């Protein structure tokens, strides 16, 4: 059985935690931030966990 390759674009966007969950960064921070409040931009810095609906898709392309 050959090894499964890691999707490199996904590896740069997601990381696995110690308990096996997948961590992601929040969207909406790159542009159009002038109309957003400073508090909301500051909250976008924090990472969050991937939803359970997306776990199956992302865990297939991040096997290791």
mmCIF file as Biopython writes it, N, C-alpha, C and O atoms, coordinates in Angstrom:
data_model
#
loop_
_atom_site.group_PDB
_atom_site.id
_atom_site.type_symbol
_atom_site.label_atom_id
_atom_site.label_alt_id
_atom_site.label_comp_id
_atom_site.label_asym_id
_atom_site.label_entity_id
_atom_site.label_seq_id
_atom_site.pdbx_PDB_ins_code
_atom_site.Cartn_x
_atom_site.Cartn_y
_atom_site.Cartn_z
_atom_site.occupancy
_atom_site.B_iso_or_equiv
_atom_site.auth_seq_id
_atom_site.auth_asym_id
_atom_site.pdbx_PDB_model_num
ATOM 1   N N  . UNK A ? 1  ? 0.856   -1.183 0.000  1.0 0.0 1  A 1 
ATOM 2   C CA . UNK A ? 1  ? 0.000   0.000  0.000  1.0 0.0 1  A 1 
ATOM 3   C C  . UNK A ? 1  ? 0.901   1.245  0.000  1.0 0.0 1  A 1 
ATOM 4   O O  . UNK A ? 1  ? 1.742   1.388  0.888  1.0 0.0 1  A 1 
ATOM 5   N N  . UNK A ? 2  ? 0.741   2.137  -0.968 1.0 0.0 2  A 1 
ATOM 6   C CA . UNK A ? 2  ? 1.597   3.331  -0.980 1.0 0.0 2  A 1 
ATOM 7   C C  . UNK A ? 2  ? 1.183   4.328  0.096  1.0 0.0 2  A 1 
ATOM 8   O O  . UNK A ? 2  ? 0.065   4.303  0.610  1.0 0.0 2  A 1 
ATOM 9   N N  . UNK A ? 3  ? 2.129   5.205  0.414  1.0 0.0 3  A 1 
ATOM 10  C CA . UNK A ? 3  ? 1.830   6.248  1.381  1.0 0.0 3  A 1 
ATOM 11  C C  . UNK A ? 3  ? 0.837   7.241  0.787  1.0 0.0 3  A 1 
ATOM 12  O O  . UNK A ? 3  ? 0.764   7.396  -0.432 1.0 0.0 3  A 1 
ATOM 13  N N  . UNK A ? 4  ? 0.079   7.910  1.640  1.0 0.0 4  A 1 
ATOM 14  C CA . UNK A ? 4  ? -0.856  8.946  1.209  1.0 0.0 4  A 1 
ATOM 15  C C  . UNK A ? 4  ? -0.139  10.282 1.312  1.0 0.0 4  A 1 
ATOM 16  O O  . UNK A ? 4  ? 0.463   10.589 2.340  1.0 0.0 4  A 1 
ATOM 17  N N  . UNK A ? 5  ? -0.201  11.072 0.257  1.0 0.0 5  A 1 
ATOM 18  C CA . UNK A ? 5  ? 0.458   12.378 0.280  1.0 0.0 5  A 1 
ATOM 19  C C  . UNK A ? 5  ? -0.410  13.395 1.016  1.0 0.0 5  A 1 
ATOM 20  O O  . UNK A ? 5  ? -1.636  13.384 0.911  1.0 0.0 5  A 1 
ATOM 21  N N  . UNK A ? 6  ? 0.257   14.269 1.761  1.0 0.0 6  A 1 
ATOM 22  C CA . UNK A ? 6  ? -0.422  15.369 2.422  1.0 0.0 6  A 1 
ATOM 23  C C  . UNK A ? 6  ? -0.676  16.474 1.418  1.0 0.0 6  A 1 
ATOM 24  O O  . UNK A ? 6  ? 0.210   16.820 0.637  1.0 0.0 6  A 1 
ATOM 25  N N  . UNK A ? 7  ? -1.861  17.026 1.428  1.0 0.0 7  A 1 
ATOM 26  C CA . UNK A ? 7  ? -2.158  18.188 0.597  1.0 0.0 7  A 1 
ATOM 27  C C  . UNK A ? 7  ? -1.434  19.391 1.186  1.0 0.0 7  A 1 
ATOM 28  O O  . UNK A ? 7  ? -1.743  19.810 2.302  1.0 0.0 7  A 1 
ATOM 29  N N  . UNK A ? 8  ? -0.476  19.951 0.454  1.0 0.0 8  A 1 
ATOM 30  C CA . UNK A ? 8  ? 0.396   20.974 1.003  1.0 0.0 8  A 1 
ATOM 31  C C  . UNK A ? 8  ? -0.326  22.299 1.219  1.0 0.0 8  A 1 
ATOM 32  O O  . UNK A ? 8  ? 0.024   23.040 2.138  1.0 0.0 8  A 1 
ATOM 33  N N  . UNK A ? 9  ? -1.317  22.611 0.402  1.0 0.0 9  A 1 
ATOM 34  C CA . UNK A ? 9  ? -2.052  23.860 0.608  1.0 0.0 9  A 1 
ATOM 35  C C  . UNK A ? 9  ? -2.903  23.769 1.872  1.0 0.0 9  A 1 
ATOM 36  O O  . UNK A ? 9  ? -3.070  24.764 2.577  1.0 0.0 9  A 1 
ATOM 37  N N  . UNK A ? 10 ? -3.438  22.592 2.162  1.0 0.0 10 A 1 
ATOM 38  C CA . UNK A ? 10 ? -4.213  22.415 3.389  1.0 0.0 10 A 1 
ATOM 39  C C  . UNK A ? 10 ? -3.297  22.401 4.605  1.0 0.0 10 A 1 
ATOM 40  O O  . UNK A ? 10 ? -3.689  22.861 5.678  1.0 0.0 10 A 1 
ATOM 41  N N  . UNK A ? 11 ? -2.082  21.880 4.452  1.0 0.0 11 A 1 
ATOM 42  C CA . UNK A ? 11 ? -1.152  21.815 5.578  1.0 0.0 11 A 1 
ATOM 43  C C  . UNK A ? 11 ? -0.733  23.210 6.032  1.0 0.0 11 A 1 
ATOM 44  O O  . UNK A ? 11 ? -0.392  23.406 7.198  1.0 0.0 11 A 1 
ATOM 45  N N  . UNK A ? 12 ? -0.758  24.179 5.116  1.0 0.0 12 A 1 
ATOM 46  C CA . UNK A ? 12 ? -0.403  25.550 5.476  1.0 0.0 12 A 1 
ATOM 47  C C  . UNK A ? 12 ? -1.564  26.282 6.144  1.0 0.0 12 A 1 
ATOM 48  O O  . UNK A ? 12 ? -1.356  27.303 6.799  1.0 0.0 12 A 1 
ATOM 49  N N  . UNK A ? 13 ? -2.777  25.772 5.984  1.0 0.0 13 A 1 
ATOM 50  C CA . UNK A ? 13 ? -3.958  26.448 6.529  1.0 0.0 13 A 1 
ATOM 51  C C  . UNK A ? 13 ? -4.492  25.821 7.806  1.0 0.0 13 A 1 
ATOM 52  O O  . UNK A ? 13 ? -5.108  26.503 8.625  1.0 0.0 13 A 1 
ATOM 53  N N  . UNK A ? 14 ? -4.258  24.531 7.979  1.0 0.0 14 A 1 
ATOM 54  C CA . UNK A ? 14 ? -4.811  23.804 9.122  1.0 0.0 14 A 1 
ATOM 55  C C  . UNK A ? 14 ? -3.690  23.135 9.893  1.0 0.0 14 A 1 
ATOM 56  O O  . UNK A ? 14 ? -2.638  22.832 9.331  1.0 0.0 14 A 1 
ATOM 57  N N  . UNK A ? 15 ? -3.911  22.902 11.184 1.0 0.0 15 A 1 
ATOM 58  C CA . UNK A ? 15 ? -2.969  22.135 11.982 1.0 0.0 15 A 1 
ATOM 59  C C  . UNK A ? 15 ? -3.752  21.291 12.974 1.0 0.0 15 A 1 
ATOM 60  O O  . UNK A ? 15 ? -4.835  21.671 13.420 1.0 0.0 15 A 1 
ATOM 61  N N  . UNK A ? 16 ? -3.187  20.141 13.308 1.0 0.0 16 A 1 
ATOM 62  C CA . UNK A ? 16 ? -3.855  19.237 14.229 1.0 0.0 16 A 1 
ATOM 63  C C  . UNK A ? 16 ? -3.444  19.553 15.661 1.0 0.0 16 A 1 
ATOM 64  O O  . UNK A ? 16 ? -2.288  19.880 15.927 1.0 0.0 16 A 1 
ATOM 65  N N  . UNK A ? 17 ? -4.392  19.456 16.571 1.0 0.0 17 A 1 
ATOM 66  C CA . UNK A ? 17 ? -4.119  19.673 17.984 1.0 0.0 17 A 1 
ATOM 67  C C  . UNK A ? 17 ? -3.696  18.348 18.615 1.0 0.0 17 A 1 
ATOM 68  O O  . UNK A ? 17 ? -3.709  17.306 17.960 1.0 0.0 17 A 1 
ATOM 69  N N  . UNK A ? 18 ? -3.333  18.399 19.859 1.0 0.0 18 A 1 
ATOM 70  C CA . UNK A ? 18 ? -2.909  17.192 20.542 1.0 0.0 18 A 1 
ATOM 71  C C  . UNK A ? 18 ? -4.008  16.167 20.693 1.0 0.0 18 A 1 
ATOM 72  O O  . UNK A ? 18 ? -3.739  14.966 20.722 1.0 0.0 18 A 1 
ATOM 73  N N  . UNK A ? 19 ? -5.246  16.628 20.789 1.0 0.0 19 A 1 
ATOM 74  C CA . UNK A ? 19 ? -6.372  15.701 20.942 1.0 0.0 19 A 1 
ATOM 75  C C  . UNK A ? 19 ? -6.904  15.212 19.604 1.0 0.0 19 A 1 
ATOM 76  O O  . UNK A ? 19 ? -7.858  14.435 19.569 1.0 0.0 19 A 1 
ATOM 77  N N  . UNK A ? 20 ? -6.294  15.660 18.485 1.0 0.0 20 A 1 
ATOM 78  C CA . UNK A ? 20 ? -6.714  15.179 17.176 1.0 0.0 20 A 1 
ATOM 79  C C  . UNK A ? 20 ? -7.691  16.076 16.459 1.0 0.0 20 A 1 
ATOM 80  O O  . UNK A ? 20 ? -8.081  15.778 15.330 1.0 0.0 20 A 1 
ATOM 81  N N  . UNK A ? 21 ? -8.099  17.166 17.081 1.0 0.0 21 A 1 
ATOM 82  C CA . UNK A ? 21 ? -8.985  18.091 16.387 1.0 0.0 21 A 1 
ATOM 83  C C  . UNK A ? 21 ? -8.165  18.952 15.438 1.0 0.0 21 A 1 
ATOM 84  O O  . UNK A ? 21 ? -6.938  18.985 15.534 1.0 0.0 21 A 1 
ATOM 85  N N  . UNK A ? 22 ? -8.830  19.647 14.526 1.0 0.0 22 A 1 
ATOM 86  C CA . UNK A ? 22 ? -8.131  20.446 13.527 1.0 0.0 22 A 1 
ATOM 87  C C  . UNK A ? 22 ? -8.385  21.918 13.808 1.0 0.0 22 A 1 
ATOM 88  O O  . UNK A ? 22 ? -9.527  22.346 13.974 1.0 0.0 22 A 1 
ATOM 89  N N  . UNK A ? 23 ? -7.299  22.688 13.858 1.0 0.0 23 A 1 
ATOM 90  C CA . UNK A ? 23 ? -7.352  24.112 14.167 1.0 0.0 23 A 1 
ATOM 91  C C  . UNK A ? 23 ? -7.275  24.893 12.866 1.0 0.0 23 A 1 
ATOM 92  O O  . UNK A ? 23 ? -6.544  24.520 11.948 1.0 0.0 23 A 1 
ATOM 93  N N  . UNK A ? 24 ? -8.043  25.992 12.793 1.0 0.0 24 A 1 
ATOM 94  C CA . UNK A ? 24 ? -8.027  26.834 11.596 1.0 0.0 24 A 1 
ATOM 95  C C  . UNK A ? 24 ? -8.011  28.290 12.019 1.0 0.0 24 A 1 
ATOM 96  O O  . UNK A ? 24 ? -8.339  28.622 13.159 1.0 0.0 24 A 1 
ATOM 97  N N  . UNK A ? 25 ? -7.623  29.165 11.081 1.0 0.0 25 A 1 
ATOM 98  C CA . UNK A ? 25 ? -7.683  30.594 11.350 1.0 0.0 25 A 1 
ATOM 99  C C  . UNK A ? 25 ? -8.985  31.147 10.802 1.0 0.0 25 A 1 
ATOM 100 O O  . UNK A ? 25 ? -9.633  30.513 9.969  1.0 0.0 25 A 1 
ATOM 101 N N  . UNK A ? 26 ? -9.366  32.321 11.264 1.0 0.0 26 A 1 
ATOM 102 C CA . UNK A ? 26 ? -10.651 32.904 10.885 1.0 0.0 26 A 1 
ATOM 103 C C  . UNK A ? 26 ? -10.542 33.682 9.584  1.0 0.0 26 A 1 
ATOM 104 O O  . UNK A ? 26 ? -9.493  34.244 9.271  1.0 0.0 26 A 1 
ATOM 105 N N  . UNK A ? 27 ? -11.619 33.708 8.840  1.0 0.0 27 A 1 
ATOM 106 C CA . UNK A ? 27 ? -11.649 34.403 7.558  1.0 0.0 27 A 1 
ATOM 107 C C  . UNK A ? 27 ? -12.064 35.849 7.750  1.0 0.0 27 A 1 
ATOM 108 O O  . UNK A ? 27 ? -12.638 36.204 8.779  1.0 0.0 27 A 1 
ATOM 109 N N  . UNK A ? 28 ? -11.774 36.689 6.756  1.0 0.0 28 A 1 
ATOM 110 C CA . UNK A ? 28 ? -12.269 38.055 6.753  1.0 0.0 28 A 1 
ATOM 111 C C  . UNK A ? 28 ? -11.328 39.072 7.342  1.0 0.0 28 A 1 
ATOM 112 O O  . UNK A ? 28 ? -11.774 40.122 7.804  1.0 0.0 28 A 1 
ATOM 113 N N  . UNK A ? 29 ? -10.014 38.792 7.343  1.0 0.0 29 A 1 
ATOM 114 C CA . UNK A ? 29 ? -9.075  39.701 7.986  1.0 0.0 29 A 1 
ATOM 115 C C  . UNK A ? 29 ? -8.143  40.381 6.991  1.0 0.0 29 A 1 
ATOM 116 O O  . UNK A ? 29 ? -7.380  41.263 7.385  1.0 0.0 29 A 1 
ATOM 117 N N  . UNK A ? 30 ? -8.179  40.006 5.729  1.0 0.0 30 A 1 
ATOM 118 C CA . UNK A ? 30 ? -7.181  40.501 4.778  1.0 0.0 30 A 1 
ATOM 119 C C  . UNK A ? 30 ? -7.516  41.863 4.197  1.0 0.0 30 A 1 
ATOM 120 O O  . UNK A ? 30 ? -6.650  42.737 4.137  1.0 0.0 30 A 1 
ATOM 121 N N  . UNK A ? 31 ? -8.740  42.058 3.772  1.0 0.0 31 A 1 
ATOM 122 C CA . UNK A ? 31 ? -9.111  43.367 3.231  1.0 0.0 31 A 1 
ATOM 123 C C  . UNK A ? 31 ? -10.554 43.662 3.584  1.0 0.0 31 A 1 
ATOM 124 O O  . UNK A ? 31 ? -11.257 42.818 4.139  1.0 0.0 31 A 1 
ATOM 125 N N  . UNK A ? 32 ? -10.988 44.869 3.259  1.0 0.0 32 A 1 
ATOM 126 C CA . UNK A ? 32 ? -12.295 45.400 3.682  1.0 0.0 32 A 1 
ATOM 127 C C  . UNK A ? 32 ? -12.382 45.483 5.197  1.0 0.0 32 A 1 
ATOM 128 O O  . UNK A ? 32 ? -13.448 45.259 5.771  1.0 0.0 32 A 1 
ATOM 129 N N  . UNK A ? 33 ? -11.280 45.798 5.844  1.0 0.0 33 A 1 
ATOM 130 C CA . UNK A ? 33 ? -11.290 45.897 7.298  1.0 0.0 33 A 1 
ATOM 131 C C  . UNK A ? 33 ? -11.540 47.322 7.766  1.0 0.0 33 A 1 
ATOM 132 O O  . UNK A ? 33 ? -11.697 47.555 8.965  1.0 0.0 33 A 1 
ATOM 133 N N  . UNK A ? 34 ? -11.582 48.283 6.845  1.0 0.0 34 A 1 
ATOM 134 C CA . UNK A ? 34 ? -11.818 49.660 7.255  1.0 0.0 34 A 1 
ATOM 135 C C  . UNK A ? 34 ? -13.211 49.879 7.797  1.0 0.0 34 A 1 
ATOM 136 O O  . UNK A ? 34 ? -13.419 50.746 8.645  1.0 0.0 34 A 1 
ATOM 137 N N  . UNK A ? 35 ? -14.161 49.110 7.323  1.0 0.0 35 A 1 
ATOM 138 C CA . UNK A ? 35 ? -15.551 49.256 7.775  1.0 0.0 35 A 1 
ATOM 139 C C  . UNK A ? 35 ? -15.866 48.403 8.995  1.0 0.0 35 A 1 
ATOM 140 O O  . UNK A ? 35 ? -16.956 48.499 9.558  1.0 0.0 35 A 1 
ATOM 141 N N  . UNK A ? 36 ? -14.915 47.568 9.405  1.0 0.0 36 A 1 
ATOM 142 C CA . UNK A ? 36 ? -15.141 46.713 10.569 1.0 0.0 36 A 1 
ATOM 143 C C  . UNK A ? 36 ? -14.619 47.392 11.825 1.0 0.0 36 A 1 
ATOM 144 O O  . UNK A ? 36 ? -13.686 48.194 11.767 1.0 0.0 36 A 1 
ATOM 145 N N  . UNK A ? 37 ? -15.219 47.071 12.947 1.0 0.0 37 A 1 
ATOM 146 C CA . UNK A ? 37 ? -14.792 47.632 14.222 1.0 0.0 37 A 1 
ATOM 147 C C  . UNK A ? 37 ? -13.452 47.017 14.636 1.0 0.0 37 A 1 
ATOM 148 O O  . UNK A ? 37 ? -13.134 45.887 14.265 1.0 0.0 37 A 1 
ATOM 149 N N  . UNK A ? 38 ? -12.683 47.771 15.403 1.0 0.0 38 A 1 
ATOM 150 C CA . UNK A ? 38 ? -11.382 47.286 15.863 1.0 0.0 38 A 1 
ATOM 151 C C  . UNK A ? 38 ? -11.535 46.019 16.692 1.0 0.0 38 A 1 
ATOM 152 O O  . UNK A ? 38 ? -10.689 45.126 16.640 1.0 0.0 38 A 1 
ATOM 153 N N  . UNK A ? 39 ? -12.610 45.949 17.449 1.0 0.0 39 A 1 
ATOM 154 C CA . UNK A ? 39 ? -12.839 44.779 18.291 1.0 0.0 39 A 1 
ATOM 155 C C  . UNK A ? 39 ? -13.064 43.531 17.443 1.0 0.0 39 A 1 
ATOM 156 O O  . UNK A ? 39 ? -12.578 42.454 17.788 1.0 0.0 39 A 1 
ATOM 157 N N  . UNK A ? 40 ? -13.791 43.665 16.346 1.0 0.0 40 A 1 
ATOM 158 C CA . UNK A ? 40 ? -14.052 42.493 15.517 1.0 0.0 40 A 1 
ATOM 159 C C  . UNK A ? 40 ? -12.799 42.051 14.773 1.0 0.0 40 A 1 
ATOM 160 O O  . UNK A ? 40 ? -12.589 40.854 14.576 1.0 0.0 40 A 1 
ATOM 161 N N  . UNK A ? 41 ? -11.962 43.003 14.355 1.0 0.0 41 A 1 
ATOM 162 C CA . UNK A ? 41 ? -10.701 42.645 13.702 1.0 0.0 41 A 1 
ATOM 163 C C  . UNK A ? 41 ? -9.776  41.957 14.706 1.0 0.0 41 A 1 
ATOM 164 O O  . UNK A ? 41 ? -9.078  41.003 14.363 1.0 0.0 41 A 1 
ATOM 165 N N  . UNK A ? 42 ? -9.776  42.442 15.934 1.0 0.0 42 A 1 
ATOM 166 C CA . UNK A ? 42 ? -8.941  41.840 16.970 1.0 0.0 42 A 1 
ATOM 167 C C  . UNK A ? 42 ? -9.393  40.412 17.277 1.0 0.0 42 A 1 
ATOM 168 O O  . UNK A ? 42 ? -8.564  39.539 17.536 1.0 0.0 42 A 1 
ATOM 169 N N  . UNK A ? 43 ? -10.702 40.177 17.247 1.0 0.0 43 A 1 
ATOM 170 C CA . UNK A ? 43 ? -11.209 38.829 17.503 1.0 0.0 43 A 1 
ATOM 171 C C  . UNK A ? 43 ? -10.917 37.872 16.358 1.0 0.0 43 A 1 
ATOM 172 O O  . UNK A ? 43 ? -10.921 36.657 16.555 1.0 0.0 43 A 1 
ATOM 173 N N  . UNK A ? 44 ? -10.663 38.405 15.156 1.0 0.0 44 A 1 
ATOM 174 C CA . UNK A ? 44 ? -10.328 37.542 14.025 1.0 0.0 44 A 1 
ATOM 175 C C  . UNK A ? 44 ? -8.922  36.971 14.128 1.0 0.0 44 A 1 
ATOM 176 O O  . UNK A ? 44 ? -8.585  36.044 13.393 1.0 0.0 44 A 1 
ATOM 177 N N  . UNK A ? 45 ? -8.088  37.505 15.029 1.0 0.0 45 A 1 
ATOM 178 C CA . UNK A ? 45 ? -6.730  36.973 15.214 1.0 0.0 45 A 1 
ATOM 179 C C  . UNK A ? 45 ? -6.739  35.601 15.860 1.0 0.0 45 A 1 
ATOM 180 O O  . UNK A ? 45 ? -5.831  34.798 15.649 1.0 0.0 45 A 1 
ATOM 181 N N  . UNK A ? 46 ? -7.771  35.338 16.648 1.0 0.0 46 A 1 
ATOM 182 C CA . UNK A ? 46 ? -7.820  34.087 17.390 1.0 0.0 46 A 1 
ATOM 183 C C  . UNK A ? 46 ? -8.139  32.922 16.447 1.0 0.0 46 A 1 
ATOM 184 O O  . UNK A ? 46 ? -8.908  33.070 15.497 1.0 0.0 46 A 1 
ATOM 185 N N  . UNK A ? 47 ? -7.545  31.781 16.721 1.0 0.0 47 A 1 
ATOM 186 C CA . UNK A ? 47 ? -7.856  30.606 15.928 1.0 0.0 47 A 1 
ATOM 187 C C  . UNK A ? 47 ? -9.066  29.903 16.527 1.0 0.0 47 A 1 
ATOM 188 O O  . UNK A ? 47 ? -9.452  30.162 17.667 1.0 0.0 47 A 1 
ATOM 189 N N  . UNK A ? 48 ? -9.650  29.023 15.750 1.0 0.0 48 A 1 
ATOM 190 C CA . UNK A ? 48 ? -10.814 28.280 16.203 1.0 0.0 48 A 1 
ATOM 191 C C  . UNK A ? 48 ? -10.716 26.856 15.677 1.0 0.0 48 A 1 
ATOM 192 O O  . UNK A ? 48 ? -9.850  26.557 14.855 1.0 0.0 48 A 1 
ATOM 193 N N  . UNK A ? 49 ? -11.582 25.990 16.136 1.0 0.0 49 A 1 
ATOM 194 C CA . UNK A ? 49 ? -11.565 24.599 15.709 1.0 0.0 49 A 1 
ATOM 195 C C  . UNK A ? 49 ? -12.489 24.405 14.521 1.0 0.0 49 A 1 
ATOM 196 O O  . UNK A ? 49 ? -13.480 25.117 14.358 1.0 0.0 49 A 1 
ATOM 197 N N  . UNK A ? 50 ? -12.152 23.448 13.715 1.0 0.0 50 A 1 
ATOM 198 C CA . UNK A ? 50 ? -12.935 23.126 12.526 1.0 0.0 50 A 1 
ATOM 199 C C  . UNK A ? 50 ? -14.261 22.501 12.950 1.0 0.0 50 A 1 
ATOM 200 O O  . UNK A ? 50 ? -14.323 21.778 13.944 1.0 0.0 50 A 1 
ATOM 201 N N  . UNK A ? 51 ? -15.313 22.781 12.197 1.0 0.0 51 A 1 
ATOM 202 C CA . UNK A ? 51 ? -16.619 22.211 12.531 1.0 0.0 51 A 1 
ATOM 203 C C  . UNK A ? 51 ? -16.629 20.719 12.214 1.0 0.0 51 A 1 
ATOM 204 O O  . UNK A ? 51 ? -15.837 20.240 11.402 1.0 0.0 51 A 1 
ATOM 205 N N  . UNK A ? 52 ? -17.517 20.008 12.852 1.0 0.0 52 A 1 
ATOM 206 C CA . UNK A ? 52 ? -17.572 18.560 12.654 1.0 0.0 52 A 1 
ATOM 207 C C  . UNK A ? 52 ? -18.011 18.194 11.239 1.0 0.0 52 A 1 
ATOM 208 O O  . UNK A ? 52 ? -17.699 17.104 10.761 1.0 0.0 52 A 1 
ATOM 209 N N  . UNK A ? 53 ? -18.731 19.090 10.564 1.0 0.0 53 A 1 
ATOM 210 C CA . UNK A ? 53 ? -19.167 18.822 9.201  1.0 0.0 53 A 1 
ATOM 211 C C  . UNK A ? 53 ? -17.987 18.804 8.231  1.0 0.0 53 A 1 
ATOM 212 O O  . UNK A ? 53 ? -18.027 18.096 7.225  1.0 0.0 53 A 1 
ATOM 213 N N  . UNK A ? 54 ? -16.936 19.577 8.524  1.0 0.0 54 A 1 
ATOM 214 C CA . UNK A ? 54 ? -15.778 19.643 7.644  1.0 0.0 54 A 1 
ATOM 215 C C  . UNK A ? 54 ? -14.647 18.712 8.056  1.0 0.0 54 A 1 
ATOM 216 O O  . UNK A ? 54 ? -13.675 18.565 7.316  1.0 0.0 54 A 1 
ATOM 217 N N  . UNK A ? 55 ? -14.754 18.079 9.222  1.0 0.0 55 A 1 
ATOM 218 C CA . UNK A ? 55 ? -13.662 17.255 9.736  1.0 0.0 55 A 1 
ATOM 219 C C  . UNK A ? 55 ? -13.315 16.103 8.799  1.0 0.0 55 A 1 
ATOM 220 O O  . UNK A ? 55 ? -12.136 15.811 8.597  1.0 0.0 55 A 1 
ATOM 221 N N  . UNK A ? 56 ? -14.317 15.445 8.225  1.0 0.0 56 A 1 
ATOM 222 C CA . UNK A ? 56 ? -14.046 14.284 7.376  1.0 0.0 56 A 1 
ATOM 223 C C  . UNK A ? 56 ? -13.270 14.686 6.128  1.0 0.0 56 A 1 
ATOM 224 O O  . UNK A ? 56 ? -12.314 14.012 5.745  1.0 0.0 56 A 1 
ATOM 225 N N  . UNK A ? 57 ? -13.682 15.794 5.487  1.0 0.0 57 A 1 
ATOM 226 C CA . UNK A ? 57 ? -13.012 16.236 4.263  1.0 0.0 57 A 1 
ATOM 227 C C  . UNK A ? 57 ? -11.565 16.605 4.514  1.0 0.0 57 A 1 
ATOM 228 O O  . UNK A ? 57 ? -10.674 16.193 3.772  1.0 0.0 57 A 1 
ATOM 229 N N  . UNK A ? 58 ? -11.331 17.381 5.560  1.0 0.0 58 A 1 
ATOM 230 C CA . UNK A ? 58 ? -9.990  17.896 5.805  1.0 0.0 58 A 1 
ATOM 231 C C  . UNK A ? 58 ? -9.081  16.804 6.359  1.0 0.0 58 A 1 
ATOM 232 O O  . UNK A ? 58 ? -7.889  16.789 6.050  1.0 0.0 58 A 1 
ATOM 233 N N  . UNK A ? 59 ? -9.610  15.897 7.165  1.0 0.0 59 A 1 
ATOM 234 C CA . UNK A ? 59 ? -8.759  14.846 7.720  1.0 0.0 59 A 1 
ATOM 235 C C  . UNK A ? 59 ? -8.301  13.868 6.644  1.0 0.0 59 A 1 
ATOM 236 O O  . UNK A ? 59 ? -7.277  13.208 6.821  1.0 0.0 59 A 1 
ATOM 237 N N  . UNK A ? 60 ? -9.029  13.756 5.532  1.0 0.0 60 A 1 
ATOM 238 C CA . UNK A ? 60 ? -8.579  12.907 4.430  1.0 0.0 60 A 1 
ATOM 239 C C  . UNK A ? 60 ? -7.377  13.501 3.716  1.0 0.0 60 A 1 
ATOM 240 O O  . UNK A ? 60 ? -6.499  12.762 3.270  1.0 0.0 60 A 1 
ATOM 241 N N  . UNK A ? 61 ? -7.321  14.830 3.598  1.0 0.0 61 A 1 
ATOM 242 C CA . UNK A ? 61 ? -6.199  15.430 2.888  1.0 0.0 61 A 1 
ATOM 243 C C  . UNK A ? 61 ? -5.060  15.807 3.835  1.0 0.0 61 A 1 
ATOM 244 O O  . UNK A ? 61 ? -4.005  16.257 3.387  1.0 0.0 61 A 1 
ATOM 245 N N  . UNK A ? 62 ? -5.269  15.624 5.152  1.0 0.0 62 A 1 
ATOM 246 C CA . UNK A ? 62 ? -4.200  15.781 6.145  1.0 0.0 62 A 1 
ATOM 247 C C  . UNK A ? 62 ? -4.044  14.461 6.896  1.0 0.0 62 A 1 
ATOM 248 O O  . UNK A ? 62 ? -4.477  14.365 8.044  1.0 0.0 62 A 1 
ATOM 249 N N  . UNK A ? 63 ? -3.448  13.454 6.294  1.0 0.0 63 A 1 
ATOM 250 C CA . UNK A ? 63 ? -3.450  12.135 6.936  1.0 0.0 63 A 1 
ATOM 251 C C  . UNK A ? 63 ? -2.493  12.013 8.114  1.0 0.0 63 A 1 
ATOM 252 O O  . UNK A ? 63 ? -2.700  11.159 8.976  1.0 0.0 63 A 1 
ATOM 253 N N  . UNK A ? 64 ? -1.434  12.855 8.179  1.0 0.0 64 A 1 
ATOM 254 C CA . UNK A ? 64 ? -0.410  12.659 9.214  1.0 0.0 64 A 1 
ATOM 255 C C  . UNK A ? 64 ? -0.328  13.816 10.173 1.0 0.0 64 A 1 
ATOM 256 O O  . UNK A ? 64 ? 0.486   13.796 11.096 1.0 0.0 64 A 1 
#
